[in-house]
Amino acid sequence: MVKRSAESRFSDFLLHANEKIPELPLVHISDGYHLLDILQPGVIRATPCKVFDRDILYMFYGKPAYRTKHNGNAFLSCHLPCAFIFKTDNISERIKSVFPFDTGAFHNNFYKSFFHNSSLITDFLLPPSIESAKRVVSTFYCSNHEYYCGSSRKNVDIPLLNFEAEGYHELSRAPAHPDANSKFSPDERASAIEVHFHEDVDLADRLLGCVLPVTFLDDETVKENLDKLNPEIIKTYSTINKHTSEAIAGKLYEIVEEIYKAKGIV
Amino acid sequence: MKFLAFYRILPKSPAPVIPIFTDGKNNFRQISGKDDLVLEYKHTPDLSEDRMFISKEQKINTPDIGEHCIYAYEYAENSIAIGDIESIKHRLLSIISKEENISEKCFTILDIANFTENENLIRLAADSCYKSLNKFSFNLSEKWLNGTQLSDSIKEHVRQQNRKSTTIARGKFLFQFTCRKAVWQTLARNASFRNMTIDDYLDVCIDIAIGDGSFYGEFSPNDISKIYDILLSPKSKILSRHMEAVAKIIIEIRSVLEREKLVYSHNILEHLIIEHAQEDGFTKIKTFRARITRNMEKDVNKISKRFRLSKSEARGVIISSILDKADPEFISKVHALVKSKSDKLHKNFESQAIKYYNKYINYIPDL
């Protein structure tokens, strides 16, 4: 098969990028409705993915981005999310692929205004390492904090005909924070770097933080398992009011940022 | 637009629920804007049927755009509190005190307390939450408290409350532990004195307690259950007799020590009890206590004169010297105090301390 020129343009563009920037944790967001399915076994499972036709466990580099499934109902899948924030040191070697954005959103054409119709997901595939994520951040954003908040102000010198990098640069200018005002609809905002694992990942002693709805702590099983899993930081949020996806996502962004600040990450 | 049903966002109550409205074709939910007024109705497709329900008692008028949003809270299965933001706050506060379903759930109460901005309730609920996590581990409760959005003053209040109760609980636990250990060790001692195992010794005690040892022969199940009762009951009586006696002595000693403002630890008490508790009702411990107190008083006078210390300081010196397991902070305080009087005195103090130690060690065999 003849190799398409687009196939490695994006990853080649990042080859010489600075990877010596501080590392961000990996974040997995679960639907709070099924929290116990994760806490009890102490494992996040790789589940069948229609886009890649295999079992995949998704995480995002640094961002608590959870509008990822794009299965037609963000309201359902996102409600009362729980965030698991992973230290990268003991899981990074198990990363199987890295993409600069939410592949689910790409698959569902949410990025059509940024990329050419003929662009394929695989055109954006990056080497399976944390360094790939760091290269994306250092290339398209002024800092980790800017990546976290979105709305990049960095001027990037993009070679002519590198449409993938050009499109991604545009995408990086959109705000990540779902509460922020933007010309894009919420599903277009996901410039979060996506990291894939092809196997289950254990939680015990790997968690930098865990964020969950406060009332979940009334469940004895949640408390017991949280104690066993021993995340470094536990944070909760109210469940009573502000149930819009944007409000809850905004809350989650704020809480995760607090964790990063407490740990001196951003 | 008409009210259609409530939608559960959590698997069980108590929890907030979302009122869902319909225009006959599609489902919508309220989006609130400034001052909790309805900004718009947002199309919400694909709602799970199994999370939708209609409460029997409620009739709901759909608020127009610009009117107050409706809040709904399912406090027990299919029982809903509804209202605009102010009225639901009042309703929730009244529900908390009445609904058993909620009153046991401290995190739910905390959530409601924060929502209603009721400072007293926040304090109470936060305190309960901390305690409930502390049952699992101190680590867990501290992580939660550090991670909450509660004010620093409330966090400090919660910590203070729990510091107190932890000290009490720790004291209580150590006390119980000391009693149990002492009971078993006195039983072992008594049994060993008669060359018996503890079980055999207890059997003998039971036989004695019942009056004779003729339990043998054929028994009906009814007899067996009676025997069980008999066997268990005297055994527990004997155990509780031991337990009661030990506890009594420990309390006595503790009150003497506290009265005298002396430093002591549970190790000391345990040692005193185990070594001196006898099966004859622990009379010797009383003698021992009287002797040690009497002798100590003489020495207190001597040491306070010689080192120009107050009597309570002198008592502290003696006890600290005798019992190296005493509170190290206290010992160092006393040492510093004595040392401050003069180095010469300090040296004297040390030699005196060794002397007293050697003297008192005779009263506490095998220390």
XYZ file of C-alpha atoms in Angstrom:
633
model
C 0.000 0.000 0.000
C 1.256 3.475 -0.861
C 1.980 5.574 2.190
C -0.164 8.716 2.419
C 1.797 11.896 2.930
C -0.565 12.892 5.725
C 0.159 9.738 7.652
C 3.252 10.936 9.522
C 3.158 14.695 8.936
C 1.819 15.491 12.374
C 4.134 13.202 14.346
C 7.117 14.310 12.247
C 6.290 17.922 12.997
C 6.581 17.169 16.713
C 9.811 15.182 16.466
C 12.089 17.983 17.560
C 9.743 19.555 20.046
C 10.850 20.201 23.602
C 9.939 17.290 25.833
C 11.699 18.668 28.894
C 8.625 20.299 30.329
C 7.004 19.186 33.612
C 4.816 16.149 33.243
C 1.066 16.252 33.846
C -0.829 13.335 35.386
C -3.206 11.144 33.413
C -6.911 11.463 34.093
C -9.678 8.940 33.663
C -13.257 10.048 34.082
C -15.958 7.602 34.917
C -19.691 7.958 34.987
C -20.430 8.330 38.684
C -23.387 6.005 38.269
C -20.967 3.109 37.894
C -18.330 4.178 40.389
C -18.525 1.000 42.430
C -17.713 -1.105 39.385
C -14.302 0.565 39.479
C -13.760 1.002 43.196
C -14.677 -2.500 44.318
C -12.263 -4.431 42.115
C -9.807 -1.508 42.273
C -9.366 -1.672 38.519
C -10.333 0.420 35.512
C -11.128 -1.934 32.705
C -10.320 -1.624 29.054
C -13.666 -1.811 27.256
C -14.620 -2.518 23.634
C -14.135 0.511 21.410
C -16.034 0.707 18.135
C -13.679 3.280 16.632
C -10.548 1.140 17.008
C -12.336 -2.216 17.141
C -10.556 -3.437 20.243
C -10.574 -3.148 24.046
C -9.210 0.245 25.101
C -8.911 2.112 28.344
C -8.921 5.858 27.675
C -7.205 8.503 29.717
C -6.489 12.140 29.041
C -3.190 13.838 29.559
C -3.700 16.317 32.380
C -7.271 17.322 31.587
C -10.440 16.033 33.232
C -12.104 15.896 29.824
C -15.051 13.589 29.894
C -17.256 14.437 27.005
C -15.606 11.666 25.163
C -18.043 9.025 24.159
C -20.187 11.130 21.890
C -22.756 8.428 21.936
C -25.535 10.858 21.411
C -26.186 11.776 24.990
C -23.618 13.759 26.859
C -26.214 14.544 29.514
C -26.447 10.879 30.459
C -22.872 9.765 30.258
C -21.369 12.748 32.016
C -23.614 13.081 34.954
C -21.882 13.301 38.272
C -18.527 12.216 36.937
C -15.749 10.761 39.079
C -12.172 11.604 38.192
C -9.232 9.305 38.782
C -5.955 11.157 38.495
C -2.952 8.912 37.911
C 0.696 9.420 38.655
C 2.395 8.647 35.387
C 5.561 7.066 36.755
C 4.324 3.514 37.004
C 1.838 3.298 34.161
C 3.503 5.247 31.370
C 5.302 2.172 30.071
C 1.923 0.559 29.430
C 0.683 3.306 27.102
C -0.160 1.878 23.680
C -1.005 4.975 21.695
C -1.329 8.727 21.996
C -3.573 11.065 20.012
C -3.554 14.857 20.305
C -7.331 15.049 20.712
C -10.461 13.155 21.627
C -10.658 10.424 18.967
C -14.348 9.864 19.690
C -15.060 13.462 18.793
C -12.946 13.116 15.643
C -14.774 9.929 14.671
C -18.109 11.710 15.105
C -17.006 14.604 12.917
C -16.941 17.174 15.688
C -13.651 18.510 14.347
C -14.798 18.870 10.766
C -14.181 22.618 10.848
C -10.530 22.047 11.772
C -9.424 19.172 9.561
C -9.847 18.082 5.973
C -12.623 15.636 5.176
C -10.052 13.074 4.060
C -8.060 13.247 7.286
C -7.945 9.979 9.154
C -7.571 9.409 12.888
C -4.381 7.484 12.230
C -2.821 10.601 10.690
C -2.577 11.915 14.223
C -1.224 8.822 15.909
C 1.806 9.616 18.069
C 4.441 7.324 19.601
C 3.142 5.602 22.754
C 4.810 7.622 25.462
C 4.229 10.519 27.822
C 6.921 12.379 25.874
C 4.549 12.532 22.884
C 1.991 14.338 25.017
C 4.661 16.686 26.342
C 5.759 17.470 22.792
C 2.206 18.392 21.780
C 1.903 20.704 24.767
C 5.283 22.375 24.292
C 4.609 22.881 20.580
C 1.103 24.284 20.674
C 0.860 25.894 24.111
C 2.901 28.402 26.073
C 2.703 26.290 29.236
C 1.045 23.316 30.884
C -1.428 25.714 32.449
C -2.361 27.106 29.058
C -2.902 23.584 27.758
C -5.088 22.887 30.784
C -7.187 26.006 30.268
C -7.148 25.925 26.480
C -7.279 29.076 24.380
C -3.645 28.840 23.311
C -2.023 32.160 22.502
C 1.173 30.618 21.179
C 2.310 31.503 17.692
C 3.431 28.339 15.993
C 5.533 28.305 12.878
C 3.771 25.635 10.860
C 5.279 24.433 7.586
C 3.279 24.864 4.451
C 1.024 21.915 3.613
C 1.072 20.490 7.139
C -2.709 20.648 7.354
C -2.866 18.433 10.418
C -0.623 20.709 12.490
C -2.445 23.765 11.153
C -5.837 22.320 12.091
C -4.618 21.270 15.498
C -3.204 24.729 16.098
C -6.665 26.142 15.455
C -8.192 23.561 17.776
C -5.728 24.506 20.503
C -7.030 28.067 20.426
C -10.442 26.908 21.648
C -11.032 27.037 25.391
C -10.878 23.718 27.199
C -12.945 24.897 30.088
C -16.530 24.046 29.173
C -17.930 27.015 31.077
C -15.907 29.460 29.077
C -17.571 31.478 26.381
C -16.614 30.229 22.966
C -17.836 30.244 19.451
C -17.496 26.464 19.460
C -20.141 24.162 20.856
C -18.959 22.114 23.858
C -18.093 18.993 21.894
C -15.727 20.940 19.693
C -13.618 21.956 22.646
C -11.919 18.687 23.351
C -8.303 19.423 22.541
C -7.316 17.083 25.350
C -4.501 14.678 24.500
C -5.825 11.153 24.561
C -3.793 8.237 25.866
C -4.744 4.613 25.204
C -4.085 1.488 27.218
C -4.954 -1.922 25.852
C -5.317 -3.554 29.254
C -6.919 -2.958 32.631
C -5.109 -0.635 35.006
C -4.957 -1.193 38.777
C -5.731 1.785 40.953
C -4.070 0.886 44.220
C -1.344 3.376 45.205
C -1.281 4.785 41.671
C -3.693 7.614 42.271
C -2.616 11.144 42.797
C -6.196 12.139 43.339
C -9.796 11.142 43.207
C -12.739 13.491 42.703
C -16.264 12.328 43.340
C -19.723 13.607 44.275
C -19.832 14.230 48.017
C -22.892 12.081 48.690
C -21.132 9.003 47.302
C -19.161 8.953 50.535
C -22.306 7.933 52.399
C -21.797 4.516 50.866
C -19.719 2.309 53.135
C -18.289 0.387 50.176
C -17.069 3.609 48.591
C -15.347 4.661 51.825
C -13.823 1.256 52.405
C -12.452 0.969 48.891
C -11.259 4.542 48.759
C -9.285 3.865 51.915
C -7.750 0.775 50.307
C -6.902 2.535 47.050
C -5.257 5.308 49.019
C -5.304 8.256 46.588
C -3.039 11.090 47.714
C -5.821 13.662 47.523
C -9.579 13.199 47.817
C -11.910 15.939 46.675
C -15.662 16.067 46.467
C -18.268 18.291 44.855
C -21.879 19.058 45.635
C -24.598 17.174 43.842
C -27.591 19.301 44.687
C -27.650 22.132 42.213
C -26.233 23.127 38.851
C -26.745 19.926 36.955
C -25.890 21.131 33.510
C -23.011 19.278 31.890
C -21.149 22.551 31.515
C -21.535 23.496 35.167
C -20.360 20.117 36.426
C -17.509 19.943 33.941
C -16.467 23.433 34.986
C -16.547 22.378 38.619
C -14.410 19.356 37.821
C -11.845 21.492 35.962
C -11.571 23.791 38.951
C -11.157 20.936 41.423
C -8.521 19.145 39.359
C -6.651 22.410 38.909
C -6.696 22.829 42.716
C -5.100 19.389 43.015
C -2.410 20.285 40.489
C -1.715 23.544 42.275
C -1.503 21.769 45.621
C 1.043 19.379 44.139
C 2.911 22.155 42.322
C 2.122 20.656 38.929
C 0.718 23.805 37.281
C -44.370 22.590 27.651
C -45.638 20.174 30.318
C -44.020 18.379 33.203
C -43.316 14.781 32.218
C -41.388 13.035 35.000
C -38.447 13.192 37.348
C -35.103 11.860 36.241
C -32.706 10.158 38.665
C -29.079 11.114 38.319
C -27.973 8.883 41.168
C -28.810 5.229 41.631
C -30.555 5.682 44.975
C -32.236 8.208 47.211
C -31.760 10.564 48.933
C -30.556 12.511 45.946
C -31.507 15.381 43.718
C -33.656 14.517 40.723
C -34.200 16.505 37.574
C -37.644 17.544 36.437
C -38.100 16.655 32.790
C -40.596 18.483 30.604
C -42.102 17.648 27.238
C -43.616 19.491 24.321
C -45.390 16.313 23.293
C -42.568 15.135 21.033
C -39.262 15.816 22.735
C -37.950 15.925 26.292
C -36.434 19.032 27.836
C -34.800 20.139 31.075
C -34.450 23.572 32.597
C -31.268 25.559 32.227
C -30.923 28.109 34.951
C -29.392 31.505 34.528
C -28.828 34.411 36.860
C -30.739 34.271 40.185
C -31.893 30.732 39.414
C -34.346 31.883 36.798
C -35.155 29.655 33.832
C -32.920 30.712 30.989
C -34.064 28.109 28.518
C -35.392 24.587 28.106
C -32.715 22.330 26.657
C -33.576 19.401 24.433
C -32.495 16.236 26.270
C -32.810 13.133 24.131
C -32.202 9.471 24.971
C -33.128 9.567 28.637
C -33.094 6.132 30.211
C -36.615 4.947 30.874
C -35.544 3.139 34.032
C -34.356 6.368 35.629
C -37.624 8.252 34.940
C -40.422 8.208 37.471
C -43.484 10.184 38.451
C -44.083 10.994 42.075
C -47.596 10.293 43.236
C -48.114 13.401 45.369
C -46.818 16.181 43.170
C -48.492 18.428 40.669
C -46.025 20.622 38.868
C -46.588 23.800 36.963
C -44.011 24.378 34.276
C -42.155 27.629 34.954
C -41.957 30.051 32.050
C -38.649 31.440 30.834
C -37.556 34.056 33.385
C -39.481 32.432 36.228
C -37.813 30.585 39.108
C -36.408 27.167 38.286
C -37.887 24.142 39.960
C -35.617 22.115 42.190
C -36.539 18.565 43.132
C -35.030 16.276 45.755
C -36.011 12.649 46.261
C -35.604 12.248 50.025
C -37.067 8.730 50.120
C -38.020 6.458 47.270
C -40.687 8.232 45.203
C -41.055 10.997 47.797
C -40.058 14.329 46.398
C -39.489 17.761 47.834
C -40.102 20.416 45.187
C -39.787 24.143 45.089
C -37.846 27.118 43.937
C -34.422 27.578 45.459
C -35.564 29.293 48.652
C -38.521 27.062 49.388
C -36.549 23.876 48.724
C -33.876 25.013 51.171
C -36.470 25.317 53.942
C -38.089 22.053 52.966
C -34.788 20.182 52.958
C -33.831 21.482 56.391
C -37.114 20.280 57.812
C -36.790 16.917 56.039
C -33.326 16.279 57.492
C -34.652 16.245 61.018
C -37.587 13.993 60.225
C -36.418 11.522 57.621
C -34.524 8.536 58.969
C -33.386 7.825 55.429
C -31.392 11.047 55.451
C -30.472 11.482 59.098
C -27.996 8.611 58.945
C -26.270 9.942 55.823
C -23.871 12.587 57.010
C -22.403 13.422 53.587
C -25.879 13.955 52.164
C -26.627 16.219 55.123
C -23.401 18.088 54.522
C -24.361 18.569 50.893
C -27.756 19.903 51.955
C -26.166 22.035 54.672
C -23.845 23.638 52.149
C -26.717 24.152 49.731
C -28.836 25.803 52.419
C -25.805 27.720 53.742
C -26.660 26.687 57.291
C -23.398 27.171 59.208
C -24.367 25.174 62.305
C -25.556 22.262 60.245
C -22.357 22.379 58.167
C -20.294 22.107 61.365
C -22.333 19.205 62.714
C -22.408 17.355 59.414
C -18.704 17.901 58.717
C -17.900 16.553 62.148
C -20.012 13.433 61.515
C -18.450 12.961 58.082
C -14.968 13.108 59.558
C -15.921 10.576 62.221
C -17.487 8.232 59.699
C -14.278 8.223 57.635
C -12.127 7.973 60.732
C -13.718 4.579 61.369
C -11.819 3.388 58.310
C -8.646 5.326 58.905
C -7.326 8.622 60.187
C -5.600 8.963 56.838
C -8.911 8.805 54.962
C -10.655 11.347 57.185
C -7.749 13.787 56.975
C -7.534 13.466 53.196
C -11.214 14.185 52.908
C -11.064 17.164 55.260
C -8.038 18.599 53.469
C -9.809 18.211 50.140
C -13.161 19.751 51.119
C -14.231 23.267 50.280
C -15.137 23.869 53.924
C -13.818 27.041 55.537
C -10.617 26.859 57.565
C -12.531 27.622 60.757
C -14.845 24.656 60.198
C -11.906 22.390 59.374
C -10.214 23.465 62.604
C -13.439 22.897 64.535
C -13.749 19.390 63.114
C -10.144 18.585 63.960
C -10.519 19.889 67.504
C -13.686 17.895 68.083
C -12.056 14.757 66.850
C -8.794 15.308 68.655
C -10.790 15.289 71.878
C -12.797 12.228 71.003
C -9.726 10.392 69.678
C -7.911 10.966 72.964
C -10.910 9.724 74.882
C -11.367 6.769 72.556
C -7.679 5.902 72.713
C -7.771 6.092 76.511
C -10.894 3.963 76.588
C -9.409 1.428 74.254
C -6.169 1.161 76.188
C -8.139 0.828 79.395
C -10.251 -2.000 77.969
C -7.191 -3.600 76.501
C -5.392 -3.424 79.836
C -8.373 -4.968 81.613
C -8.668 -7.806 79.113
C -4.992 -8.536 79.174
C -4.924 -8.411 82.932
C -7.906 -10.759 83.205
C -6.359 -13.340 80.946
C -3.011 -13.098 82.620
C -4.476 -13.514 86.095
C -6.430 -16.505 84.855
C -3.270 -17.945 83.354
C -1.427 -17.287 86.570
C -4.102 -18.963 88.685
C -4.279 -21.898 86.305
C -0.527 -22.297 86.226
C -0.407 -22.134 90.047
C -2.567 -25.290 89.971
C -0.727 -26.849 87.030
C -3.837 -26.556 84.892
C -4.693 -25.114 81.516
C -6.902 -22.017 81.494
C -9.819 -24.070 80.141
C -9.451 -26.693 82.852
C -9.179 -24.000 85.452
C -12.344 -22.378 84.163
C -14.074 -25.778 84.208
C -13.184 -26.175 87.850
C -14.415 -22.693 88.551
C -17.671 -23.518 86.794
C -18.052 -26.755 88.763
C -17.461 -24.887 91.956
C -19.872 -22.185 90.943
C -22.599 -24.711 90.170
C -22.062 -26.807 93.242
C -20.978 -30.118 91.835
C -19.370 -31.581 88.785
C -21.931 -34.290 87.788
C -22.810 -33.275 84.285
C -22.343 -36.632 82.758
C -24.842 -39.094 81.353
C -27.249 -38.925 78.452
C -28.827 -35.631 77.633
C -31.746 -34.565 75.480
C -31.250 -31.600 73.132
C -33.246 -29.587 75.600
C -30.882 -30.639 78.388
C -27.902 -29.781 76.218
C -29.221 -26.307 75.596
C -29.803 -25.894 79.336
C -26.276 -27.143 80.012
C -24.979 -24.724 77.473
C -26.703 -21.937 79.310
C -25.321 -23.171 82.594
C -21.830 -23.601 81.241
C -21.757 -20.298 79.522
C -23.361 -18.319 82.209
C -20.988 -19.162 85.087
C -18.052 -18.848 82.741
C -19.114 -15.360 81.853
C -19.781 -14.657 85.510
C -16.282 -15.747 86.418
C -14.806 -13.733 83.615
C -16.822 -10.703 84.498
C -15.885 -11.141 88.170
C -12.242 -11.004 87.167
C -12.897 -8.199 84.775
C -14.850 -6.209 87.326
C -12.197 -6.657 89.984
C -9.399 -5.654 87.649
C -11.296 -2.676 86.394
C -12.044 -1.588 89.933
C -8.399 -1.753 90.951
C -7.248 0.059 87.848
C -9.761 2.806 88.477
C -8.653 3.065 92.097
C -4.991 3.303 91.204
C -5.720 5.698 88.459
C -7.659 7.980 90.768
C -4.843 7.878 93.327
C -2.329 8.742 90.672
C -4.519 11.484 89.269
C -5.165 12.876 92.734
C -1.456 12.928 93.325
C -0.985 14.438 89.872
C 1.501 11.738 89.035
C 2.507 10.610 85.647
C 1.450 7.113 84.835
C 0.882 5.015 81.804
C -1.238 2.023 81.042
C 1.897 -0.049 80.983
C 2.439 0.788 84.615
C -1.104 -0.058 85.544
C -0.981 -3.259 83.611
C 2.211 -4.223 85.345
C 0.849 -3.439 88.772
C -2.292 -5.419 88.185
C -0.752 -8.448 86.596
C 1.991 -8.816 89.112
C -0.102 -8.259 92.161
C -3.607 -9.302 91.342
C -4.487 -12.459 93.232
C -7.483 -14.665 93.068
C -8.485 -13.767 96.600
C -10.129 -10.581 95.530
C -7.047 -8.556 94.734
C -6.439 -7.587 98.343
C -2.685 -7.508 97.958
C -2.804 -4.786 95.398
C -4.436 -2.555 97.937
C -1.652 -3.256 100.411
C 0.917 -2.668 97.732
C -0.657 0.596 96.751
C -0.777 1.781 100.352
C 2.852 0.834 100.877
C 4.125 2.495 97.752
C 2.135 5.640 98.511
C 3.340 5.725 102.139
C 6.981 5.225 101.211
C 6.736 7.643 98.417
C 5.421 10.360 100.702
C 8.507 10.042 102.890
C 10.736 10.306 99.856
C 8.727 13.168 98.435
C 9.456 15.149 101.565
C 13.140 14.265 101.392
C 13.584 15.042 97.738
C 11.583 18.266 97.808
C 13.715 19.571 100.706
C 16.969 18.513 99.168
C 16.311 19.780 95.665
C 14.009 22.621 96.675
C 11.216 21.282 94.569
C 7.524 21.429 95.250
C 5.987 18.201 96.504
C 4.253 17.469 93.252
C 7.498 18.034 91.349
C 9.257 15.686 93.736
C 6.572 13.068 93.195
C 7.053 13.468 89.498
C 10.779 12.942 89.872
C 10.285 9.754 91.816
C 7.706 8.286 89.545
C 9.635 9.278 86.458
C 12.743 7.716 87.842
C 11.044 4.523 88.808
C 9.118 4.047 85.693
C 11.061 4.785 82.625
C 7.935 4.213 80.561
C 6.376 7.339 81.993
C 5.574 10.242 79.759
C 8.956 11.272 78.277
C 7.808 14.847 77.882
C 7.134 15.030 81.599
C 10.446 13.420 82.504
C 12.394 15.836 80.370
C 10.419 18.711 81.856
C 11.331 17.578 85.356
C 14.919 16.987 84.364
C 15.132 20.437 82.848
C 13.615 21.918 85.941
C 16.075 20.203 88.231
C 18.959 20.994 85.951
C 18.044 24.633 85.957
C 18.513 24.716 89.738
C 22.186 23.820 89.364
C 24.416 21.335 87.620
C 25.584 20.070 90.929
C 22.077 19.414 92.043
C 21.409 17.768 88.719
C 24.208 15.307 89.283
C 22.874 14.692 92.740
C 19.476 14.245 91.300
C 20.675 11.589 88.927
C 22.424 9.625 91.642
C 19.343 10.020 93.820
C 17.156 8.888 91.016
C 19.191 5.750 90.556
C 18.983 5.128 94.270
C 15.245 5.551 94.277
C 14.899 3.457 91.235
C 16.795 0.636 92.900
C 14.710 1.025 95.968
C 11.357 0.984 94.233
C 12.244 -1.731 91.863
C 11.948 -4.094 94.809
C 8.293 -3.270 95.032
C 7.732 -4.074 91.435
C 9.186 -7.486 90.803
C 10.410 -8.378 87.319
C 10.095 -4.852 86.022
